[in-house]
Amino acid sequence: MRTNTPRVRRAALAALGAATAVGLLAGCGSSTPGESAGGGGEGDGITVQFWHRTFTPVENEWYKDIVTQFNESQDEITVVDTEVPADAWDQKMKAAQAAGKAPDVYTHSGSIQDAVNAGQLYDLGKVVDQAKLDEIIDAAQPVSAIDGTYYAYPLLLEPQTVLFWNKDLLSAAGVDAETAPATWDDLLAACAKIQPTLQSGQYCISPAGDAGTFAWSTVGQQYNFSGHTALTADWTAPDIDDDGYRDLMAKYKELWDKGYMPKQPLAAYVEGKDFGEEKVAFKVSGSWMMSEIGSDYPDLLDKTGVGAFPDATGSTGRSATTLGNFKWVIDAKTKNAEAAGAFLQWALADDPQRLVPFFVDTQFTKVPVRQSVQDAVAADEAAAQAPWSEVVVKDIAPTAISEPTYPWDVSLAVGTAMESAMKGASSPDDAIKTAEAAIQKVIDRDGLPDKAPKN
């Protein structure tokens, strides 16, 4: 089972929100997860079951409000909103699907490939206007459609690898505090200057540091260094035995060997506690971390820099981050497809103003998937107080790559190799050989060549 995927990251962030805000909202809906989707067919008085997992308090509030608004906007469809604890989501969803009682509409993270292969998702083109589907920006197409058929409508994209820095700590070391290091060589040179100025217990940088986190957070970096990710395009073989992967491993080993990063994590990759307590000059996390800084460490807002993660030297212009996402999908077995589609379209694909509060209240740390929504969010008066928004939306997201559609075990094999090489447990060559063997087992076990994307 995944131990530190974006899915678990969301659970950690939700827990963090509970500890630092008023508290997580109680479950929004009156239904019990696993109950029948109800309704029994189209017509007046249809009930649509909608499940979403527990997010941060402001996200939960938006979900609650959007359902209330929809129910009040008409009298033919009633949406019942059920909030499921993030750490219980997988178990409850699998049980509901096995019993044929999955909700009509629900949130979905990560790749949709496996769910489509399993016949779990409904073709949105049958119940959502094509013009609305056409509004989804190019960056979100890979997480929305497979071979031209839309199975998901994204609420958001969010870069999973963003560089944050403490301007005061950089300035004290004579390092440029206004611009992110452009390359890894620039980052390492900055750490060489910063390290002598730090106090005991402070470090230059807090990046990913374990196999599970490397597995999902460095996919963009793998592409940045090598021009590809862990499988050949036809999914017939591993594709990590090259100088790009070796160089990436070497860069993390240098951070480790020179003491630029802590040997024991000061905080999880997904949270900003170590940065908020000014224990690190640089922090690597997802764009969502800025929301935490704003809510828990407001004094740091003015002295926090935000920028794209450094490129491999010589490969400037390639992406160095991966786009996480959360989407809404309709269950393939729903008996209320038209009603479910009407709700999904109304909430996500119609009036941009319905979505503005979500992006404003999450402090401009996520990327809308429609240009009209991006424009509406940028026009909000609070946007002027969030200069990082433009960095995330315009500088980072457009060149980011989507999360891989191949199985998690492939990513984990790469993450394990990176941790092993970084800590010196294996040479890069041996770590790559071990990863290749693990990946080949997945290819053979899952018959991946038959499942490779056609495009």
CSV table of C-alpha atoms in Angstrom, one decimal:
chain,number,residue,atom,x,y,z
A,1,MET,CA,0.0,0.0,0.0
A,2,ARG,CA,1.2,3.5,-0.7
A,3,THR,CA,2.8,5.1,2.3
A,4,ASN,CA,3.4,8.6,1.3
A,5,THR,CA,1.4,9.3,-1.8
A,6,PRO,CA,-0.3,12.6,-2.7
A,7,ARG,CA,-3.5,10.9,-1.3
A,8,VAL,CA,-1.9,10.4,2.1
A,9,ARG,CA,-0.4,13.8,1.8
A,10,ARG,CA,-3.9,15.3,1.6
A,11,ALA,CA,-4.8,13.3,4.8
A,12,ALA,CA,-1.8,14.8,6.5
A,13,LEU,CA,-2.6,18.3,5.4
A,14,ALA,CA,-6.2,17.8,6.6
A,15,ALA,CA,-4.9,16.7,10.0
A,16,LEU,CA,-2.6,19.6,10.1
A,17,GLY,CA,-5.5,21.9,9.4
A,18,ALA,CA,-7.4,20.4,12.3
A,19,ALA,CA,-4.6,21.2,14.6
A,20,THR,CA,-4.0,24.7,13.5
A,21,ALA,CA,-7.5,26.0,12.8
A,22,VAL,CA,-10.8,25.9,14.6
A,23,GLY,CA,-11.1,22.2,13.7
A,24,LEU,CA,-12.3,20.0,11.0
A,25,LEU,CA,-15.9,20.3,10.2
A,26,ALA,CA,-18.2,17.5,11.1
A,27,GLY,CA,-19.4,15.2,8.4
A,28,CYS,CA,-21.5,17.3,6.0
A,29,GLY,CA,-23.9,14.7,4.9
A,30,SER,CA,-26.6,12.7,6.6
A,31,SER,CA,-26.0,9.5,4.6
A,32,THR,CA,-23.8,6.7,5.7
A,33,PRO,CA,-20.9,5.7,3.4
A,34,GLY,CA,-21.8,2.5,1.7
A,35,GLU,CA,-25.5,3.0,1.5
A,36,SER,CA,-27.3,2.8,-1.8
A,37,ALA,CA,-27.0,5.7,-4.1
A,38,GLY,CA,-30.8,5.9,-3.9
A,39,GLY,CA,-33.1,7.5,-6.4
A,40,GLY,CA,-33.5,4.4,-8.5
A,41,GLY,CA,-33.8,6.3,-11.7
A,42,GLU,CA,-34.2,9.6,-13.4
A,43,GLY,CA,-37.2,11.9,-12.7
A,44,ASP,CA,-38.5,14.3,-10.1
A,45,GLY,CA,-37.2,13.9,-6.6
A,46,ILE,CA,-33.9,12.3,-7.5
A,47,THR,CA,-31.3,11.9,-4.8
A,48,VAL,CA,-27.7,12.0,-5.8
A,49,GLN,CA,-25.1,10.8,-3.4
A,50,PHE,CA,-21.8,12.8,-3.4
A,51,TRP,CA,-18.8,11.7,-1.4
A,52,HIS,CA,-15.7,13.7,-0.8
A,53,ARG,CA,-12.8,13.1,1.5
A,54,THR,CA,-11.9,15.3,4.4
A,55,PHE,CA,-9.7,18.1,3.3
A,56,THR,CA,-8.7,21.3,5.1
A,57,PRO,CA,-11.4,23.3,7.0
A,58,VAL,CA,-11.8,25.9,4.2
A,59,GLU,CA,-12.1,23.2,1.5
A,60,ASN,CA,-14.6,21.3,3.5
A,61,GLU,CA,-16.7,24.5,3.9
A,62,TRP,CA,-16.6,25.1,0.2
A,63,TYR,CA,-17.8,21.6,-0.5
A,64,LYS,CA,-20.6,22.0,2.0
A,65,ASP,CA,-21.7,25.3,0.5
A,66,ILE,CA,-21.6,24.2,-3.1
A,67,VAL,CA,-24.0,21.4,-2.3
A,68,THR,CA,-26.3,23.7,-0.4
A,69,GLN,CA,-26.3,26.2,-3.2
A,70,PHE,CA,-27.1,23.5,-5.8
A,71,ASN,CA,-29.9,22.1,-3.8
A,72,GLU,CA,-31.4,25.6,-3.3
A,73,SER,CA,-31.1,26.4,-7.0
A,74,GLN,CA,-33.7,23.9,-8.1
A,75,ASP,CA,-36.2,21.4,-6.7
A,76,GLU,CA,-35.7,18.3,-8.9
A,77,ILE,CA,-32.4,16.9,-7.6
A,78,THR,CA,-31.2,16.6,-4.0
A,79,VAL,CA,-27.5,16.1,-3.5
A,80,VAL,CA,-26.6,14.4,-0.2
A,81,ASP,CA,-23.1,15.3,0.8
A,82,THR,CA,-21.0,12.8,2.7
A,83,GLU,CA,-17.6,13.7,4.0
A,84,VAL,CA,-15.4,10.7,4.5
A,85,PRO,CA,-12.2,10.8,6.6
A,86,ALA,CA,-9.2,10.7,4.3
A,87,ASP,CA,-7.6,7.8,6.1
A,88,ALA,CA,-10.7,5.7,5.7
A,89,TRP,CA,-11.4,6.7,2.1
A,90,ASP,CA,-9.9,3.7,0.3
A,91,GLN,CA,-11.4,1.1,2.5
A,92,LYS,CA,-14.9,2.6,2.4
A,93,MET,CA,-14.8,3.3,-1.4
A,94,LYS,CA,-13.6,-0.2,-2.2
A,95,ALA,CA,-16.3,-1.8,0.1
A,96,ALA,CA,-19.0,0.4,-1.6
A,97,GLN,CA,-17.8,-0.5,-5.1
A,98,ALA,CA,-17.7,-4.2,-4.3
A,99,ALA,CA,-21.2,-4.1,-3.0
A,100,GLY,CA,-22.5,-2.1,-6.0
A,101,LYS,CA,-23.3,0.8,-3.8
A,102,ALA,CA,-20.7,3.4,-4.8
A,103,PRO,CA,-21.9,7.1,-4.6
A,104,ASP,CA,-23.1,8.7,-7.8
A,105,VAL,CA,-20.4,11.4,-7.7
A,106,TYR,CA,-17.2,11.3,-5.8
A,107,THR,CA,-13.7,12.9,-5.7
A,108,HIS,CA,-10.8,11.1,-7.2
A,109,SER,CA,-7.0,11.8,-6.9
A,110,GLY,CA,-4.2,10.5,-9.0
A,111,SER,CA,-4.4,8.7,-12.4
A,112,ILE,CA,-7.8,7.6,-13.7
A,113,GLN,CA,-6.2,4.9,-15.9
A,114,ASP,CA,-6.7,1.9,-13.5
A,115,ALA,CA,-10.3,3.0,-12.7
A,116,VAL,CA,-11.1,3.3,-16.4
A,117,ASN,CA,-9.6,-0.1,-17.0
A,118,ALA,CA,-11.7,-1.5,-14.2
A,119,GLY,CA,-14.9,0.0,-15.8
A,120,GLN,CA,-15.6,2.1,-12.7
A,121,LEU,CA,-16.0,5.6,-14.3
A,122,TYR,CA,-18.8,7.0,-16.4
A,123,ASP,CA,-18.2,8.7,-19.7
A,124,LEU,CA,-18.8,12.4,-18.9
A,125,GLY,CA,-19.4,13.2,-22.5
A,126,LYS,CA,-22.9,11.6,-22.2
A,127,VAL,CA,-24.1,13.9,-19.5
A,128,VAL,CA,-21.8,17.0,-19.6
A,129,ASP,CA,-21.9,19.6,-22.4
A,130,GLN,CA,-19.0,19.1,-24.8
A,131,ALA,CA,-18.4,22.9,-24.7
A,132,LYS,CA,-17.8,22.6,-21.0
A,133,LEU,CA,-15.4,19.7,-21.4
A,134,ASP,CA,-13.5,21.7,-24.0
A,135,GLU,CA,-12.8,24.5,-21.5
A,136,ILE,CA,-10.5,22.2,-19.5
A,137,ILE,CA,-7.0,23.6,-20.0
A,138,ASP,CA,-4.3,21.6,-21.8
A,139,ALA,CA,-2.4,21.0,-18.5
A,140,ALA,CA,-5.4,19.2,-17.1
A,141,GLN,CA,-6.3,17.1,-20.1
A,142,PRO,CA,-4.1,14.1,-19.2
A,143,VAL,CA,-5.9,13.7,-15.8
A,144,SER,CA,-9.3,14.2,-17.4
A,145,ALA,CA,-9.5,12.1,-20.5
A,146,ILE,CA,-8.2,8.9,-22.0
A,147,ASP,CA,-8.0,8.5,-25.7
A,148,GLY,CA,-10.4,11.4,-26.1
A,149,THR,CA,-13.0,10.3,-23.7
A,150,TYR,CA,-13.6,12.3,-20.6
A,151,TYR,CA,-14.0,10.4,-17.4
A,152,ALA,CA,-13.2,13.1,-14.8
A,153,TYR,CA,-13.7,16.9,-14.4
A,154,PRO,CA,-10.9,18.4,-12.3
A,155,LEU,CA,-11.5,20.9,-9.5
A,156,LEU,CA,-7.8,21.8,-9.3
A,157,LEU,CA,-4.3,21.2,-10.2
A,158,GLU,CA,-1.4,21.8,-7.7
A,159,PRO,CA,2.3,21.6,-8.3
A,160,GLN,CA,3.9,19.0,-6.0
A,161,THR,CA,7.4,20.4,-6.1
A,162,VAL,CA,7.8,24.1,-5.3
A,163,LEU,CA,10.8,25.9,-3.7
A,164,PHE,CA,10.2,28.2,-0.8
A,165,TRP,CA,12.9,30.2,0.9
A,166,ASN,CA,13.3,32.5,3.9
A,167,LYS,CA,14.5,35.9,2.5
A,168,ASP,CA,16.1,36.9,5.8
A,169,LEU,CA,18.2,33.8,6.0
A,170,LEU,CA,19.3,34.1,2.4
A,171,SER,CA,20.1,37.8,2.7
A,172,ALA,CA,22.2,37.2,5.8
A,173,ALA,CA,24.3,34.9,3.8
A,174,GLY,CA,24.7,37.2,0.9
A,175,VAL,CA,22.5,35.1,-1.4
A,176,ASP,CA,19.9,36.5,-3.8
A,177,ALA,CA,16.7,36.6,-1.8
A,178,GLU,CA,14.3,37.6,-4.6
A,179,THR,CA,15.0,35.0,-7.2
A,180,ALA,CA,14.9,31.2,-7.0
A,181,PRO,CA,18.1,29.3,-7.8
A,182,ALA,CA,17.8,28.5,-11.5
A,183,THR,CA,19.7,25.3,-11.5
A,184,TRP,CA,20.9,22.7,-9.0
A,185,ASP,CA,24.4,24.1,-9.3
A,186,ASP,CA,23.0,27.4,-8.2
A,187,LEU,CA,21.2,25.8,-5.3
A,188,LEU,CA,24.3,24.0,-4.1
A,189,ALA,CA,26.3,27.2,-4.3
A,190,ALA,CA,23.7,29.0,-2.3
A,191,CYS,CA,23.8,26.2,0.4
A,192,ALA,CA,27.6,26.5,0.6
A,193,LYS,CA,27.2,30.2,1.5
A,194,ILE,CA,24.2,29.7,3.8
A,195,GLN,CA,25.5,26.8,5.9
A,196,PRO,CA,28.2,28.8,7.8
A,197,THR,CA,25.7,31.5,8.8
A,198,LEU,CA,23.2,29.1,10.4
A,199,GLN,CA,22.8,28.2,14.0
A,200,SER,CA,22.8,24.7,15.5
A,201,GLY,CA,19.6,22.9,14.4
A,202,GLN,CA,19.2,24.9,11.3
A,203,TYR,CA,19.8,23.6,7.8
A,204,CYS,CA,20.1,24.9,4.3
A,205,ILE,CA,17.2,22.9,2.8
A,206,SER,CA,14.5,20.5,3.7
A,207,PRO,CA,13.7,18.4,0.6
A,208,ALA,CA,12.1,15.0,0.1
A,209,GLY,CA,14.2,12.4,1.9
A,210,ASP,CA,12.5,9.0,1.9
A,211,ALA,CA,11.6,6.4,-0.7
A,212,GLY,CA,7.8,7.0,-0.6
A,213,THR,CA,8.1,10.8,-0.9
A,214,PHE,CA,10.8,10.5,-3.6
A,215,ALA,CA,8.4,8.2,-5.5
A,216,TRP,CA,5.7,10.8,-6.1
A,217,SER,CA,7.4,14.2,-5.6
A,218,THR,CA,10.3,13.7,-7.9
A,219,VAL,CA,8.6,12.5,-11.1
A,220,GLY,CA,9.0,16.0,-12.6
A,221,GLN,CA,12.6,16.1,-11.6
A,222,GLN,CA,13.2,12.7,-13.2
A,223,TYR,CA,11.8,14.1,-16.4
A,224,ASN,CA,13.8,17.3,-15.9
A,225,PHE,CA,17.1,15.4,-15.7
A,226,SER,CA,16.4,12.7,-18.3
A,227,GLY,CA,13.7,13.9,-20.6
A,228,HIS,CA,11.5,10.9,-19.7
A,229,THR,CA,10.2,9.0,-16.7
A,230,ALA,CA,10.6,5.5,-15.4
A,231,LEU,CA,9.2,3.4,-18.3
A,232,THR,CA,9.7,3.3,-22.0
A,233,ALA,CA,6.9,4.9,-24.0
A,234,ASP,CA,5.4,1.5,-24.8
A,235,TRP,CA,5.7,0.3,-21.2
A,236,THR,CA,7.8,-2.7,-22.2
A,237,ALA,CA,10.9,-2.0,-20.1
A,238,PRO,CA,12.3,0.2,-17.3
A,239,ASP,CA,14.0,3.4,-18.5
A,240,ILE,CA,16.1,4.7,-15.7
A,241,ASP,CA,19.6,3.4,-16.6
A,242,ASP,CA,21.0,6.7,-17.9
A,243,ASP,CA,23.2,9.6,-16.9
A,244,GLY,CA,20.2,11.8,-16.0
A,245,TYR,CA,19.0,9.5,-13.3
A,246,ARG,CA,22.5,9.1,-12.0
A,247,ASP,CA,23.0,12.8,-11.9
A,248,LEU,CA,19.7,13.4,-10.0
A,249,MET,CA,20.8,10.8,-7.4
A,250,ALA,CA,24.2,12.5,-7.1
A,251,LYS,CA,22.6,15.8,-6.4
A,252,TYR,CA,20.6,14.5,-3.5
A,253,LYS,CA,23.7,12.6,-2.2
A,254,GLU,CA,25.6,15.9,-2.2
A,255,LEU,CA,22.8,17.5,-0.1
A,256,TRP,CA,23.1,14.6,2.3
A,257,ASP,CA,26.9,14.2,2.5
A,258,LYS,CA,27.5,17.9,3.0
A,259,GLY,CA,24.9,18.3,5.8
A,260,TYR,CA,22.9,20.7,3.8
A,261,MET,CA,19.7,18.7,4.7
A,262,PRO,CA,18.8,17.1,8.0
A,263,LYS,CA,19.5,13.5,8.5
A,264,GLN,CA,16.2,13.1,10.4
A,265,PRO,CA,13.3,15.0,9.0
A,266,LEU,CA,12.2,18.1,10.9
A,267,ALA,CA,8.7,17.9,9.4
A,268,ALA,CA,6.9,16.0,6.8
A,269,TYR,CA,7.4,17.0,3.1
A,270,VAL,CA,3.8,17.9,2.9
A,271,GLU,CA,3.8,20.4,5.8
A,272,GLY,CA,5.6,23.6,6.5
A,273,LYS,CA,6.4,23.4,10.2
A,274,ASP,CA,10.2,23.3,9.8
A,275,PHE,CA,10.0,26.3,7.5
A,276,GLY,CA,7.6,28.1,9.7
A,277,GLU,CA,9.9,27.7,12.7
A,278,GLU,CA,12.8,29.0,10.6
A,279,LYS,CA,14.8,25.8,10.9
A,280,VAL,CA,15.5,25.7,7.2
A,281,ALA,CA,16.4,28.4,4.7
A,282,PHE,CA,14.9,26.5,1.7
A,283,LYS,CA,11.9,24.2,1.9
A,284,VAL,CA,10.6,21.9,-0.9
A,285,SER,CA,6.9,21.1,-0.8
A,286,GLY,CA,3.8,21.4,-2.8
A,287,SER,CA,2.1,24.7,-3.6
A,288,TRP,CA,-0.4,24.0,-0.8
A,289,MET,CA,2.3,24.8,1.8
A,290,MET,CA,1.8,28.5,1.2
A,291,SER,CA,-1.7,28.2,2.6
A,292,GLU,CA,-0.2,26.8,5.8
A,293,ILE,CA,2.3,29.6,6.1
A,294,GLY,CA,-0.5,32.2,5.7
A,295,SER,CA,-2.7,30.6,8.4
A,296,ASP,CA,-0.1,29.4,10.9
A,297,TYR,CA,3.0,31.7,10.3
A,298,PRO,CA,1.6,35.0,9.0
A,299,ASP,CA,4.7,36.9,10.1
A,300,LEU,CA,6.6,34.9,7.5
A,301,LEU,CA,4.4,35.8,4.5
A,302,ASP,CA,6.3,38.9,3.6
A,303,LYS,CA,9.7,37.2,3.8
A,304,THR,CA,8.8,34.0,2.1
A,305,GLY,CA,10.0,33.6,-1.5
A,306,VAL,CA,8.2,31.2,-3.8
A,307,GLY,CA,9.6,29.9,-7.1
A,308,ALA,CA,10.0,27.0,-9.5
A,309,PHE,CA,12.2,24.1,-8.4
A,310,PRO,CA,15.7,24.3,-9.9
A,311,ASP,CA,16.5,22.7,-13.2
A,312,ALA,CA,19.2,20.2,-14.0
A,313,THR,CA,22.2,22.1,-15.3
A,314,GLY,CA,21.9,22.4,-19.0
A,315,SER,CA,18.2,21.5,-19.2
A,316,THR,CA,16.6,24.8,-18.3
A,317,GLY,CA,13.1,25.0,-19.7
A,318,ARG,CA,12.1,21.4,-18.9
A,319,SER,CA,9.6,20.8,-16.1
A,320,ALA,CA,10.8,20.0,-12.6
A,321,THR,CA,7.5,19.4,-10.9
A,322,THR,CA,4.5,17.2,-11.3
A,323,LEU,CA,0.9,18.3,-11.2
A,324,GLY,CA,-1.2,16.8,-8.5
A,325,ASN,CA,-4.9,17.0,-8.9
A,326,PHE,CA,-8.3,16.4,-7.5
A,327,LYS,CA,-11.2,15.6,-9.8
A,328,TRP,CA,-14.8,14.7,-9.6
A,329,VAL,CA,-16.0,11.5,-11.3
A,330,ILE,CA,-19.4,9.8,-11.8
A,331,ASP,CA,-19.7,6.1,-11.0
A,332,ALA,CA,-20.1,3.9,-14.0
A,333,LYS,CA,-23.0,2.0,-12.3
A,334,THR,CA,-25.0,5.0,-11.3
A,335,LYS,CA,-28.7,4.9,-11.8
A,336,ASN,CA,-28.8,8.7,-11.8
A,337,ALA,CA,-26.4,9.6,-14.6
A,338,GLU,CA,-28.2,12.7,-15.9
A,339,ALA,CA,-28.8,14.1,-12.4
A,340,ALA,CA,-25.2,13.4,-11.4
A,341,GLY,CA,-24.0,15.1,-14.6
A,342,ALA,CA,-26.2,18.1,-13.9
A,343,PHE,CA,-24.7,18.5,-10.5
A,344,LEU,CA,-21.1,18.1,-11.6
A,345,GLN,CA,-21.5,20.5,-14.5
A,346,TRP,CA,-23.3,23.1,-12.3
A,347,ALA,CA,-20.6,23.0,-9.6
A,348,LEU,CA,-17.4,22.8,-11.7
A,349,ALA,CA,-18.2,23.7,-15.3
A,350,ASP,CA,-20.7,26.6,-15.3
A,351,ASP,CA,-20.4,30.0,-13.5
A,352,PRO,CA,-16.8,30.7,-12.6
A,353,GLN,CA,-17.8,32.7,-9.6
A,354,ARG,CA,-19.0,29.5,-7.9
A,355,LEU,CA,-15.4,28.4,-7.8
A,356,VAL,CA,-13.7,31.6,-6.8
A,357,PRO,CA,-14.2,31.2,-3.1
A,358,PHE,CA,-12.4,27.8,-3.2
A,359,PHE,CA,-9.3,29.3,-4.7
A,360,VAL,CA,-9.3,32.5,-2.7
A,361,ASP,CA,-9.9,30.7,0.6
A,362,THR,CA,-7.1,28.2,-0.1
A,363,GLN,CA,-4.9,31.3,-0.5
A,364,PHE,CA,-4.3,31.1,-4.2
A,365,THR,CA,-2.2,27.9,-3.9
A,366,LYS,CA,-4.0,25.8,-6.4
A,367,VAL,CA,-4.5,26.1,-10.1
A,368,PRO,CA,-8.0,26.4,-11.7
A,369,VAL,CA,-8.5,24.2,-14.7
A,370,ARG,CA,-10.5,26.7,-16.8
A,371,GLN,CA,-9.1,30.0,-18.1
A,372,SER,CA,-12.4,31.7,-17.2
A,373,VAL,CA,-11.9,30.6,-13.5
A,374,GLN,CA,-8.3,31.6,-13.5
A,375,ASP,CA,-9.3,35.1,-14.7
A,376,ALA,CA,-12.1,35.4,-12.1
A,377,VAL,CA,-9.7,34.3,-9.3
A,378,ALA,CA,-7.0,36.8,-10.5
A,379,ALA,CA,-9.6,39.6,-10.5
A,380,ASP,CA,-10.5,39.0,-6.8
A,381,GLU,CA,-9.3,41.9,-4.7
A,382,ALA,CA,-7.4,39.5,-2.4
A,383,ALA,CA,-5.2,38.3,-5.3
A,384,ALA,CA,-3.1,41.5,-4.9
A,385,GLN,CA,-2.0,40.3,-1.5
A,386,ALA,CA,-0.9,36.9,-2.8
A,387,PRO,CA,1.9,37.5,-5.3
A,388,TRP,CA,2.8,33.8,-5.2
A,389,SER,CA,-0.4,33.0,-7.1
A,390,GLU,CA,1.1,34.2,-10.4
A,391,VAL,CA,4.2,32.2,-9.8
A,392,VAL,CA,2.2,29.0,-9.2
A,393,VAL,CA,-0.2,29.5,-12.1
A,394,LYS,CA,2.0,31.1,-14.7
A,395,ASP,CA,5.6,30.2,-14.0
A,396,ILE,CA,5.3,26.6,-12.6
A,397,ALA,CA,2.1,24.9,-13.6
A,398,PRO,CA,2.2,25.4,-17.4
A,399,THR,CA,5.4,23.4,-17.8
A,400,ALA,CA,4.7,20.8,-15.2
A,401,ILE,CA,3.9,17.2,-16.1
A,402,SER,CA,0.9,15.1,-15.1
A,403,GLU,CA,1.2,12.4,-12.5
A,404,PRO,CA,2.3,9.1,-14.2
A,405,THR,CA,-0.4,6.7,-15.2
A,406,TYR,CA,1.8,3.6,-14.6
A,407,PRO,CA,1.4,1.6,-11.4
A,408,TRP,CA,2.6,3.1,-8.1
A,409,ASP,CA,5.1,0.2,-7.6
A,410,VAL,CA,7.1,1.5,-10.5
A,411,SER,CA,7.4,4.9,-8.9
A,412,LEU,CA,8.2,3.3,-5.6
A,413,ALA,CA,11.1,1.4,-7.1
A,414,VAL,CA,12.6,4.6,-8.3
A,415,GLY,CA,12.0,6.3,-5.0
A,416,THR,CA,13.7,3.4,-3.2
A,417,ALA,CA,16.7,3.7,-5.5
A,418,MET,CA,17.0,7.4,-4.9
A,419,GLU,CA,16.9,7.0,-1.1
A,420,SER,CA,19.4,4.2,-1.2
A,421,ALA,CA,21.9,6.2,-3.4
A,422,MET,CA,21.4,9.4,-1.4
A,423,LYS,CA,22.3,7.7,1.9
A,424,GLY,CA,25.1,5.7,0.4
A,425,ALA,CA,23.5,2.3,1.1
A,426,SER,CA,24.1,1.5,-2.6
A,427,SER,CA,26.0,3.0,-5.5
A,428,PRO,CA,23.8,4.7,-8.1
A,429,ASP,CA,24.6,1.8,-10.5
A,430,ASP,CA,23.5,-0.9,-8.0
A,431,ALA,CA,20.5,1.1,-7.0
A,432,ILE,CA,19.4,1.4,-10.6
A,433,LYS,CA,19.9,-2.3,-11.2
A,434,THR,CA,17.8,-3.2,-8.2
A,435,ALA,CA,15.1,-0.7,-9.3
A,436,GLU,CA,15.1,-2.1,-12.9
A,437,ALA,CA,14.5,-5.6,-11.6
A,438,ALA,CA,11.6,-4.4,-9.4
A,439,ILE,CA,10.1,-2.5,-12.3
A,440,GLN,CA,10.4,-5.4,-14.7
A,441,LYS,CA,8.5,-7.6,-12.2
A,442,VAL,CA,5.7,-5.0,-12.2
A,443,ILE,CA,5.7,-4.9,-16.1
A,444,ASP,CA,5.4,-8.7,-16.2
A,445,ARG,CA,2.9,-9.0,-13.3
A,446,ASP,CA,0.5,-6.4,-14.6
A,447,GLY,CA,0.9,-6.9,-18.3
A,448,LEU,CA,1.8,-3.3,-18.7
A,449,PRO,CA,2.6,-3.3,-22.5
A,450,ASP,CA,-1.1,-4.0,-23.1
A,451,LYS,CA,-2.1,-1.1,-20.9
A,452,ALA,CA,0.3,1.5,-22.3
A,453,PRO,CA,-1.3,4.8,-23.3
A,454,LYS,CA,-2.1,4.9,-27.0
A,455,ASN,CA,-1.1,8.6,-27.2
